[in-house]
Amino acid sequence: MKLLTAQQMRELDQTTINDYGVPGIVLMENAGHGAARFIAERYQHLFPGPVLVVAGKGNNGGDGYVIARHLENWGWTVKVVVLAEHDAIQGDAAVNLNVLLNSQADVVFAADGDSFKAQSTSWCGMKLLIDAVFGNGLNSEVRGHYRQAIEWMNAYPAPVAAVDMPSGVEATSGRILGVAVAADCSLSFAFAKLGQVSYPAQRCSGELHVVDLGMPLCVTRSVSCCYCLIDAELAASLLPVRQADDHKGTFGHALVVAGSVGKVGAARMTAHAALRSGAGLVSAAIEYDLVGQLMAQTPEIMSRPMRGENGQLSVACFDALKEAWADMSAVAVGPGLGTDVTVAALVARLVAECPLPVVLDADALTVMVNQLCGLSQRSGATVITPHPGEMARLTGLSIAEVQDNRIDVAQAFARDHGVVVLLKGAHTVITDGERVWINSSGNSGMASAGMGDVLTGMIVSYLAQGLEPFCAAALAAYVHGAAADLCRQQFGGVGYLAGDVMATIPMARRLIEEECDA
Ligand SMILES: NC(=O)C1=CN([C@@H]2O[C@H](COP(=O)(O)OP(=O)(O)OC[C@H]3O[C@@H](n4cnc5c(N)ncnc54)[C@H](O)[C@@H]3O)[C@@H](O)[C@H]2O)[C@H](O)CC1
Ligand SMILES: [K+]
């Protein structure tokens, strides 16, 4: 699903109106009618309302008036409050407001805080609120009676359907400009907006639904945007295809360089997840003394034992590692590896000399902080999978600065170092410096030990199966989250384990395939 910035959306609007001659009022009618249809369907259990439309002074409010008219026509009881004086409403919005007024619709005006406060005491028993205050025209901090109205909606005991954007959310960055509506759903016009799925606004958007505006296909197809939301359809298009006569050699051999004393589980989870994601063969490079622990529980994993130091791999293993990767298709480095100086030396030499696609995670990222120059000099592709704390260490920013600018920070690092960055978190960001894809699957139950190891195993698996690094990371992020969503359905939102997610990977893949075959 393409994601547009506010500027791109405005340009698309203008092109449609000025170059193709579709009147703005037709777009507004299509927007309002499409949104009303979705609302009537989603909230049919609340029929016939009453419903309160809270309208701003611009075209977002105009959409609200169209929605009010259609819901009224379909038997809903609708009240409209306009957060401006009547004569402040202009253009297409004014046309639709006047249609409501001419139809004796229940419309009131509350152009300041006192008026809103005085009237709002009578708006009892509303079953649904429709937020038509601000759309992609919001361009500054929300203040005054607009802020009061948003806070009132958030405190009101009824779901809120957001028209185009949850009011208060900046449509491109996803920043909350003072206060924002906490929506149950957002009806986005023509395309989803980048801000609706970006931190922190993604928690304001609720269920995202795109409303078709009837723009000419040649206009919507001409949109060249680098932002995408990874959904089941996009993930299905990335899945490695299997033929009847394929054999395990067809699907690559992944090498997992991970584990140390007390952290053999990280190596096992990474390697096992790589198998469950379809790699033909998976070998684990692990210190001699730990092989037994590794092999005991996952006989499908092969091992490449190496003599390190004190139960962890060290730079003394480099020659053995180089011999091992000669037979491999892709390498994952880092989970549970350890972070002392000899590990740092081993990782630096592997990064410098291994020609294969490599995914660097966890301890490998920690030890690379002071030797980042090696990344851009690699001959092979590199995927890094930092969580916000690791991204902060890699960039020298604070975690808050990373989280407030997730897309920009990840995109700049990817561009500067020639790598694919998968920045973990709610709505994981995947970028190669140009493309920016945002993951739509997953849930907060994933904040537990080992989830990152599983993800790393999935990435190296798709790399070994021949996916280009950006797509391998994007597909892994989606399937990983989809498996976790299945675990949430089965076990509840807290307490399912990384091993449960790993075991659910095949089912998650099957459901993605079935959903897109349907
Ligand atoms: N193709 C489409 O996407 C269509 C979108 N439509 C709707 O139009 C809005 C955008 O309308 P616009 O008038 O440009 O802006 P808003 O209605 O979002 O905002 C109203 C108005 O508010 C002013 N403003 C901005 N920030 C603040 C602030 N902090 N405090 C007070 N006032 C503020 C600004 O001047 C705006 O003009 C889009 O979202 C859709 O809902 C079309 O109806 C159909 C096609
Ligand atoms: K809105």
XYZ file of C-alpha atoms and ligand atoms in Angstrom:
564
model
C 0.000 0.000 0.000
C 1.498 3.342 -1.087
C 1.926 6.014 1.604
C 1.853 9.679 0.607
C 3.091 12.813 2.308
C 0.709 15.723 2.870
C 2.461 17.653 0.092
C 2.100 14.765 -2.369
C -1.588 14.519 -1.494
C -2.136 18.221 -2.042
C -0.304 18.039 -5.378
C -2.430 15.058 -6.410
C -5.548 17.018 -5.490
C -4.451 19.993 -7.532
C -3.459 17.871 -10.541
C -6.824 16.127 -10.491
C -8.703 19.415 -10.256
C -6.582 21.711 -12.406
C -5.118 19.389 -15.038
C -7.861 16.787 -15.346
C -10.844 18.996 -14.599
C -12.418 16.984 -11.782
C -14.165 19.673 -9.709
C -13.026 19.811 -6.064
C -16.637 19.527 -4.949
C -16.844 16.159 -6.730
C -13.776 14.948 -4.839
C -15.355 16.169 -1.610
C -18.618 14.392 -2.466
C -16.752 11.166 -3.241
C -14.718 11.534 -0.052
C -17.751 12.155 2.132
C -19.923 9.497 0.491
C -17.193 6.858 0.667
C -16.441 7.697 4.279
C -20.154 7.643 5.194
C -20.579 4.210 3.595
C -17.667 2.799 5.612
C -18.948 4.426 8.822
C -22.512 3.119 8.329
C -21.110 -0.388 7.801
C -18.541 -0.395 10.605
C -20.910 1.118 13.178
C -24.178 -0.484 12.080
C -24.501 -1.793 15.634
C -24.857 1.838 16.738
C -27.635 2.673 14.224
C -29.458 5.082 14.276
C -27.049 6.983 16.541
C -27.199 9.804 17.422
C -23.944 10.813 15.789
C -22.048 14.074 16.342
C -19.920 15.514 13.529
C -17.265 17.933 14.827
C -16.215 20.087 11.849
C -13.280 22.433 11.377
C -13.221 25.452 9.134
C -11.587 23.890 6.086
C -12.294 21.115 3.620
C -11.898 18.419 6.242
C -14.969 20.003 7.774
C -16.482 20.006 4.278
C -16.105 16.232 4.151
C -17.855 16.144 7.504
C -20.870 17.975 6.109
C -21.134 15.510 3.203
C -20.878 12.592 5.635
C -23.633 14.145 7.770
C -25.941 14.485 4.787
C -25.519 10.881 3.644
C -25.886 9.414 7.132
C -29.038 11.506 7.634
C -30.377 10.209 4.305
C -29.776 6.649 5.491
C -31.790 7.151 8.669
C -29.085 8.123 11.149
C -29.727 10.950 13.633
C -26.939 13.467 13.070
C -25.875 16.685 14.780
C -23.114 18.891 13.348
C -21.039 21.366 15.370
C -18.965 23.829 13.328
C -15.896 25.153 15.185
C -16.023 28.470 13.304
C -18.416 31.262 12.417
C -20.651 30.505 9.441
C -19.068 33.213 7.338
C -15.587 31.796 7.965
C -16.470 28.692 5.973
C -15.397 29.055 2.323
C -15.427 27.264 -1.018
C -16.563 23.652 -1.391
C -16.996 23.351 2.376
C -19.387 26.327 2.368
C -21.427 24.762 -0.444
C -21.945 21.594 1.556
C -22.602 23.437 4.798
C -25.308 25.446 3.091
C -26.899 22.270 1.731
C -27.178 21.071 5.327
C -28.580 24.397 6.508
C -31.067 24.537 3.625
C -32.165 21.031 4.592
C -32.879 22.161 8.173
C -30.191 19.756 9.380
C -29.212 20.022 13.055
C -26.193 22.335 12.717
C -24.752 24.523 15.504
C -21.764 26.877 15.558
C -19.150 27.014 18.332
C -16.467 29.440 17.197
C -14.818 29.869 20.606
C -14.146 27.998 23.817
C -16.997 29.428 25.861
C -19.544 28.645 23.187
C -18.214 25.102 22.764
C -18.197 24.507 26.512
C -21.711 25.854 26.989
C -23.223 23.815 24.152
C -21.278 20.599 24.711
C -23.089 19.964 27.987
C -26.185 19.171 25.916
C -24.510 16.689 23.587
C -25.334 13.651 25.698
C -25.929 10.122 24.516
C -23.951 10.393 21.298
C -23.124 6.865 20.080
C -20.398 7.949 17.647
C -18.246 11.032 17.078
C -16.934 11.974 13.635
C -13.729 14.011 13.690
C -13.742 16.409 10.746
C -11.684 19.165 12.405
C -8.326 18.929 10.628
C -7.069 16.809 7.763
C -3.850 17.271 5.852
C -4.135 21.032 6.174
C -2.966 21.044 9.792
C 0.227 23.071 9.836
C 0.796 24.268 13.396
C 0.206 23.490 17.067
C -3.449 22.940 17.915
C -4.664 25.602 20.332
C -7.749 27.292 21.717
C -11.192 25.831 21.167
C -9.807 23.361 18.606
C -7.674 21.855 21.347
C -10.672 21.983 23.676
C -12.801 20.120 21.109
C -10.179 17.407 20.571
C -9.726 16.893 24.309
C -13.518 16.771 24.682
C -13.793 14.107 21.943
C -11.039 12.038 23.567
C -12.827 12.190 26.916
C -16.269 11.416 25.462
C -17.556 7.826 25.964
C -18.001 6.985 22.281
C -15.748 5.839 19.437
C -14.317 8.461 17.097
C -14.112 8.026 13.329
C -11.393 10.338 11.961
C -11.987 11.952 8.572
C -8.784 11.661 6.536
C -6.469 12.143 9.524
C -6.915 11.992 13.286
C -7.065 15.752 13.971
C -3.861 16.971 15.580
C -1.624 14.549 13.697
C 0.757 16.047 11.154
C 0.040 14.058 7.993
C 3.657 13.469 6.901
C 5.760 13.080 10.032
C 3.153 11.537 12.283
C 3.995 14.108 14.943
C 1.269 15.103 17.339
C 0.952 18.915 17.218
C -0.109 19.508 20.816
C -3.005 17.103 21.058
C -4.564 14.562 18.719
C -7.765 12.615 18.421
C -7.490 8.992 19.552
C -9.472 7.480 16.678
C -11.147 4.093 16.473
C -10.633 4.283 12.707
C -9.265 6.704 10.136
C -10.826 7.164 6.675
C -7.877 8.228 4.510
C -8.698 9.746 1.125
C -7.161 8.300 -2.047
C -4.041 7.002 -0.304
C -2.870 6.272 3.217
C -0.638 9.017 4.582
C 2.837 8.489 5.962
C 1.880 10.173 9.238
C -0.944 7.723 9.928
C 1.495 4.817 10.324
C 4.439 6.669 11.807
C 5.330 6.864 15.468
C 3.787 8.286 17.612
C 0.636 8.972 15.588
C 0.095 5.360 14.572
C -1.544 4.809 17.931
C -4.028 7.630 17.161
C -5.174 6.306 13.776
C -7.063 3.180 14.778
C -8.033 0.932 11.866
C -6.905 2.558 8.642
C -9.279 2.468 5.674
C -8.538 4.103 2.317
C -11.520 5.758 0.606
C -11.438 5.865 -3.198
C -11.993 9.409 -4.476
C -12.587 8.410 -8.074
C -9.469 10.192 -9.282
C -8.463 9.259 -12.852
C -6.393 6.045 -12.812
C -3.630 7.697 -14.792
C -3.301 10.232 -11.955
C -3.206 7.736 -9.092
C -0.901 5.406 -11.019
C 1.459 8.297 -11.739
C 2.182 8.712 -8.043
C 5.844 7.814 -7.653
C 6.370 7.540 -3.963
C 9.093 5.817 -1.997
C 6.915 5.158 1.023
C 4.920 1.955 1.372
C 2.979 0.181 4.093
C 3.852 -3.525 4.130
C 0.561 -5.405 4.148
C -0.303 -9.012 3.322
C -0.572 -8.252 -0.382
C 2.889 -6.704 -0.584
C 4.387 -9.457 1.597
C 2.847 -12.170 -0.576
C 4.470 -10.630 -3.634
C 7.877 -11.038 -1.976
C 7.556 -14.663 -0.848
C 10.107 -16.978 -2.506
C 8.264 -19.146 -5.020
C 8.597 -22.951 -4.768
C 8.470 -25.372 -7.661
C 7.576 -29.044 -7.333
C 11.046 -30.183 -8.276
C 12.899 -27.788 -5.958
C 15.331 -29.285 -3.462
C 16.930 -27.972 -0.300
C 19.896 -26.709 -2.275
C 17.517 -24.399 -4.113
C 16.788 -22.511 -0.941
C 20.255 -21.695 0.150
C 22.461 -22.398 3.112
C 22.433 -19.850 5.928
C 25.278 -19.483 8.402
C 24.437 -18.205 11.878
C 27.377 -16.757 13.836
C 25.942 -16.395 17.310
C 25.809 -17.671 20.870
C 28.135 -17.800 23.840
C 28.084 -19.228 27.362
C 24.585 -18.727 28.752
C 23.324 -17.463 25.391
C 23.207 -20.605 23.263
C 19.459 -20.089 23.014
C 20.004 -16.981 20.888
C 21.950 -19.017 18.351
C 19.361 -21.796 18.403
C 16.412 -19.417 17.934
C 18.107 -17.602 15.069
C 19.052 -20.816 13.298
C 15.700 -22.478 13.913
C 13.799 -19.428 12.653
C 15.913 -19.517 9.495
C 14.809 -23.112 8.896
C 11.195 -22.342 9.644
C 11.322 -19.502 7.108
C 12.336 -21.847 4.335
C 16.144 -21.910 4.133
C 17.283 -25.237 2.685
C 20.151 -25.692 5.150
C 21.223 -23.829 8.267
C 24.572 -24.126 10.041
C 25.557 -22.516 13.312
C 29.122 -21.364 13.872
C 29.509 -21.872 17.588
C 32.227 -22.421 20.148
C 33.238 -26.104 20.627
C 32.103 -26.278 24.262
C 28.567 -25.187 23.368
C 27.819 -27.523 20.459
C 26.103 -30.114 22.620
C 23.672 -27.580 24.068
C 22.857 -26.290 20.595
C 22.329 -29.658 18.943
C 20.378 -31.164 21.813
C 17.122 -29.422 20.973
C 17.254 -28.724 17.247
C 18.733 -31.657 15.323
C 17.811 -30.018 12.014
C 20.526 -27.386 12.559
C 24.055 -28.308 11.505
C 26.982 -26.975 13.487
C 30.400 -25.592 12.568
C 32.271 -25.909 15.901
C 35.158 -23.488 16.374
C 37.759 -23.073 19.085
C 37.260 -19.674 20.690
C 37.971 -18.389 24.193
C 35.991 -19.031 27.366
C 33.003 -20.406 25.485
C 32.662 -17.640 22.962
C 33.873 -17.174 19.426
C 36.902 -14.920 19.017
C 39.118 -13.515 16.321
C 41.073 -16.799 16.562
C 38.083 -18.398 14.790
C 38.340 -16.172 11.738
C 40.062 -18.667 9.430
C 37.559 -21.380 10.351
C 34.729 -18.915 9.808
C 36.103 -17.942 6.404
C 36.265 -21.602 5.443
C 32.687 -22.078 6.637
C 31.159 -19.166 4.715
C 32.702 -20.493 1.480
C 29.814 -23.017 1.393
C 27.102 -20.590 2.405
C 24.595 -18.222 0.768
C 24.137 -15.663 3.559
C 25.355 -14.970 7.091
C 23.695 -13.720 10.287
C 25.994 -12.323 12.971
C 25.366 -11.201 16.492
C 22.662 -12.776 18.648
C 24.220 -13.692 21.996
C 27.718 -13.438 20.477
C 29.256 -11.345 23.240
C 30.786 -7.888 23.040
C 34.362 -8.078 24.240
C 37.353 -6.939 22.216
C 38.075 -10.279 20.595
C 34.498 -10.571 19.371
C 34.711 -7.010 18.011
C 37.827 -7.985 16.057
C 36.127 -11.095 14.665
C 33.023 -9.149 13.570
C 35.149 -6.392 12.002
C 37.109 -8.938 9.924
C 33.943 -10.755 8.875
C 32.304 -7.462 7.837
C 35.418 -6.489 5.892
C 36.110 -9.783 4.148
C 32.885 -11.788 3.802
C 31.456 -11.252 0.297
C 28.058 -12.750 1.166
C 24.901 -10.865 2.185
C 25.194 -10.334 5.954
C 22.624 -9.383 8.593
C 24.135 -7.725 11.674
C 22.085 -7.793 14.853
C 22.398 -7.350 18.624
C 26.009 -7.775 19.837
C 27.359 -7.381 16.298
C 25.819 -3.907 16.187
C 27.203 -3.054 19.606
C 30.773 -3.923 18.613
C 30.420 -2.128 15.256
C 29.629 1.240 16.860
C 33.287 2.306 16.738
C 34.076 0.785 13.361
C 31.178 1.888 11.155
C 33.461 2.774 8.262
C 33.697 -0.940 7.519
C 30.034 -1.052 6.563
C 30.196 1.168 3.480
C 33.322 -0.648 2.240
C 31.652 -4.077 2.131
C 31.449 -5.872 -1.213
C 28.397 -7.831 -0.078
C 24.985 -6.490 0.960
C 24.371 -5.612 4.599
C 21.180 -5.510 6.652
C 21.287 -4.088 10.182
C 18.432 -4.584 12.640
C 18.800 -2.065 15.470
C 16.207 -1.396 18.112
C 15.912 2.314 19.021
C 18.630 2.028 21.694
C 21.094 0.440 19.276
C 20.171 3.054 16.623
C 20.898 5.752 19.184
C 24.355 4.277 19.861
C 25.080 3.902 16.150
C 24.147 7.524 15.433
C 25.106 9.275 18.655
C 21.514 10.507 19.019
C 19.308 10.046 22.052
C 16.603 7.380 21.965
C 13.989 10.145 22.043
C 15.595 11.816 19.013
C 15.567 8.492 17.165
C 11.944 7.794 18.029
C 10.814 11.307 17.083
C 12.481 10.982 13.682
C 12.433 7.236 12.987
C 12.145 7.455 9.211
C 14.650 10.286 8.740
C 17.230 8.744 11.086
C 16.981 5.274 9.536
C 16.964 6.600 5.959
C 20.017 8.821 6.561
C 22.017 6.018 8.174
C 21.125 3.635 5.341
C 22.174 6.202 2.755
C 25.390 7.185 4.571
C 26.582 3.624 5.136
C 25.176 1.817 2.105
C 23.141 -0.638 4.163
C 19.531 -1.680 4.646
C 18.272 -0.504 8.035
C 15.444 -2.324 9.775
C 14.631 -0.047 12.715
C 12.571 -2.090 15.141
C 9.612 -0.841 17.108
C 5.879 -0.410 16.648
C 5.593 -0.085 12.854
C 9.153 -1.189 12.079
C 10.850 0.967 9.426
C 12.795 -0.704 6.589
C 14.852 1.533 4.319
C 17.740 1.289 1.851
C 18.241 5.027 1.892
C 15.751 5.553 -0.929
C 12.752 3.290 -0.357
C 11.026 3.482 3.038
C 8.599 0.700 3.883
C 6.713 0.569 7.166
C 5.522 -2.704 8.635
C 1.847 -3.019 9.532
C 1.904 -6.335 11.443
C 2.876 -7.159 15.001
C 1.832 -6.170 18.506
C 3.194 -5.144 21.877
C 3.452 -8.748 23.050
C 6.603 -8.974 20.921
C 8.537 -6.975 23.527
C 10.128 -10.065 25.041
C 13.383 -12.020 24.953
C 14.397 -13.714 21.750
C 11.983 -11.969 19.358
C 14.903 -10.191 17.707
C 16.817 -13.460 17.328
C 13.843 -14.953 15.480
C 13.614 -11.918 13.199
C 17.323 -12.127 12.382
C 16.926 -15.788 11.501
C 14.064 -14.931 9.180
C 16.065 -12.240 7.413
C 19.109 -14.463 6.840
C 16.762 -17.181 5.607
C 15.238 -14.951 2.935
C 18.712 -13.666 2.011
C 19.880 -17.286 1.612
C 16.832 -17.928 -0.574
C 17.945 -15.188 -2.897
C 15.768 -12.194 -1.943
C 17.459 -8.840 -2.357
C 18.343 -7.428 1.057
C 15.661 -4.720 1.248
C 12.910 -7.189 0.367
C 14.338 -9.877 2.657
C 14.168 -7.453 5.593
C 10.692 -6.193 4.664
C 9.252 -9.683 4.215
C 10.814 -10.890 7.468
C 9.398 -7.923 9.374
C 5.882 -8.597 8.094
C 5.858 -12.386 8.546
C 7.469 -12.022 11.990
C 4.715 -9.623 13.069
C 2.004 -11.710 11.441
C 3.200 -14.778 13.353
C 3.123 -12.739 16.548
C -0.416 -11.574 15.747
C -1.460 -15.228 15.421
C 0.163 -15.916 18.807
C -1.776 -13.020 20.316
C -4.998 -14.510 18.960
C -4.109 -17.910 20.404
C -2.474 -17.000 23.726
C -3.496 -13.426 24.440
C -1.531 -10.186 24.197
C 1.060 -10.916 26.869
C 3.158 -13.988 27.642
C 3.598 -15.733 24.320
C 7.276 -16.467 23.708
C 9.705 -16.036 20.855
C 9.619 -19.810 20.439
C 5.852 -19.627 19.949
C 6.339 -16.996 17.240
C 8.995 -19.128 15.585
C 6.714 -22.166 15.580
C 3.962 -20.078 14.004
C 6.043 -18.786 11.080
C 4.853 -21.496 8.624
C 1.197 -20.830 9.463
C 1.691 -17.080 9.107
C 3.164 -17.635 5.663
C 0.313 -19.926 4.678
C -2.299 -17.374 5.755
C -0.542 -14.628 3.794
C -0.563 -16.831 0.693
C -4.214 -17.798 1.183
C -5.311 -14.206 1.839
C -3.749 -13.097 -1.399
C -4.938 -16.106 -3.417
C -8.499 -15.439 -2.286
N -7.765 14.275 -2.231
C -7.998 14.612 -0.987
O -7.226 14.257 -0.059
C -9.191 15.427 -0.646
C -9.208 15.999 0.597
N -10.222 16.727 1.028
C -10.278 17.135 2.388
O -9.592 18.367 2.499
C -8.738 18.297 3.640
C -7.699 19.352 3.578
O -8.464 20.557 3.660
P -7.783 21.956 4.042
O -8.852 22.978 3.975
O -6.578 22.122 3.220
O -7.269 21.822 5.538
P -7.948 21.196 6.807
O -9.429 21.098 6.601
O -7.188 19.979 7.142
O -7.649 22.329 7.930
C -8.512 23.412 8.016
C -7.758 24.711 8.061
O -7.207 24.827 9.346
C -6.120 25.741 9.289
N -5.177 25.249 10.255
C -4.077 24.492 10.057
N -3.464 24.248 11.230
C -4.206 24.871 12.193
C -4.107 24.966 13.591
N -3.098 24.394 14.271
N -5.035 25.708 14.269
C -6.052 26.299 13.594
N -6.233 26.227 12.236
C -5.302 25.511 11.572
C -5.615 25.712 7.873
O -5.650 27.021 7.377
C -6.582 24.826 7.137
O -7.039 25.426 5.972
C -8.279 16.893 3.592
O -7.704 16.462 4.784
C -9.576 16.150 3.275
O -10.306 15.898 4.420
C -11.267 17.114 0.097
O -12.458 17.325 0.705
C -11.526 15.982 -0.895
C -10.297 15.576 -1.612
K -9.939 14.766 10.882
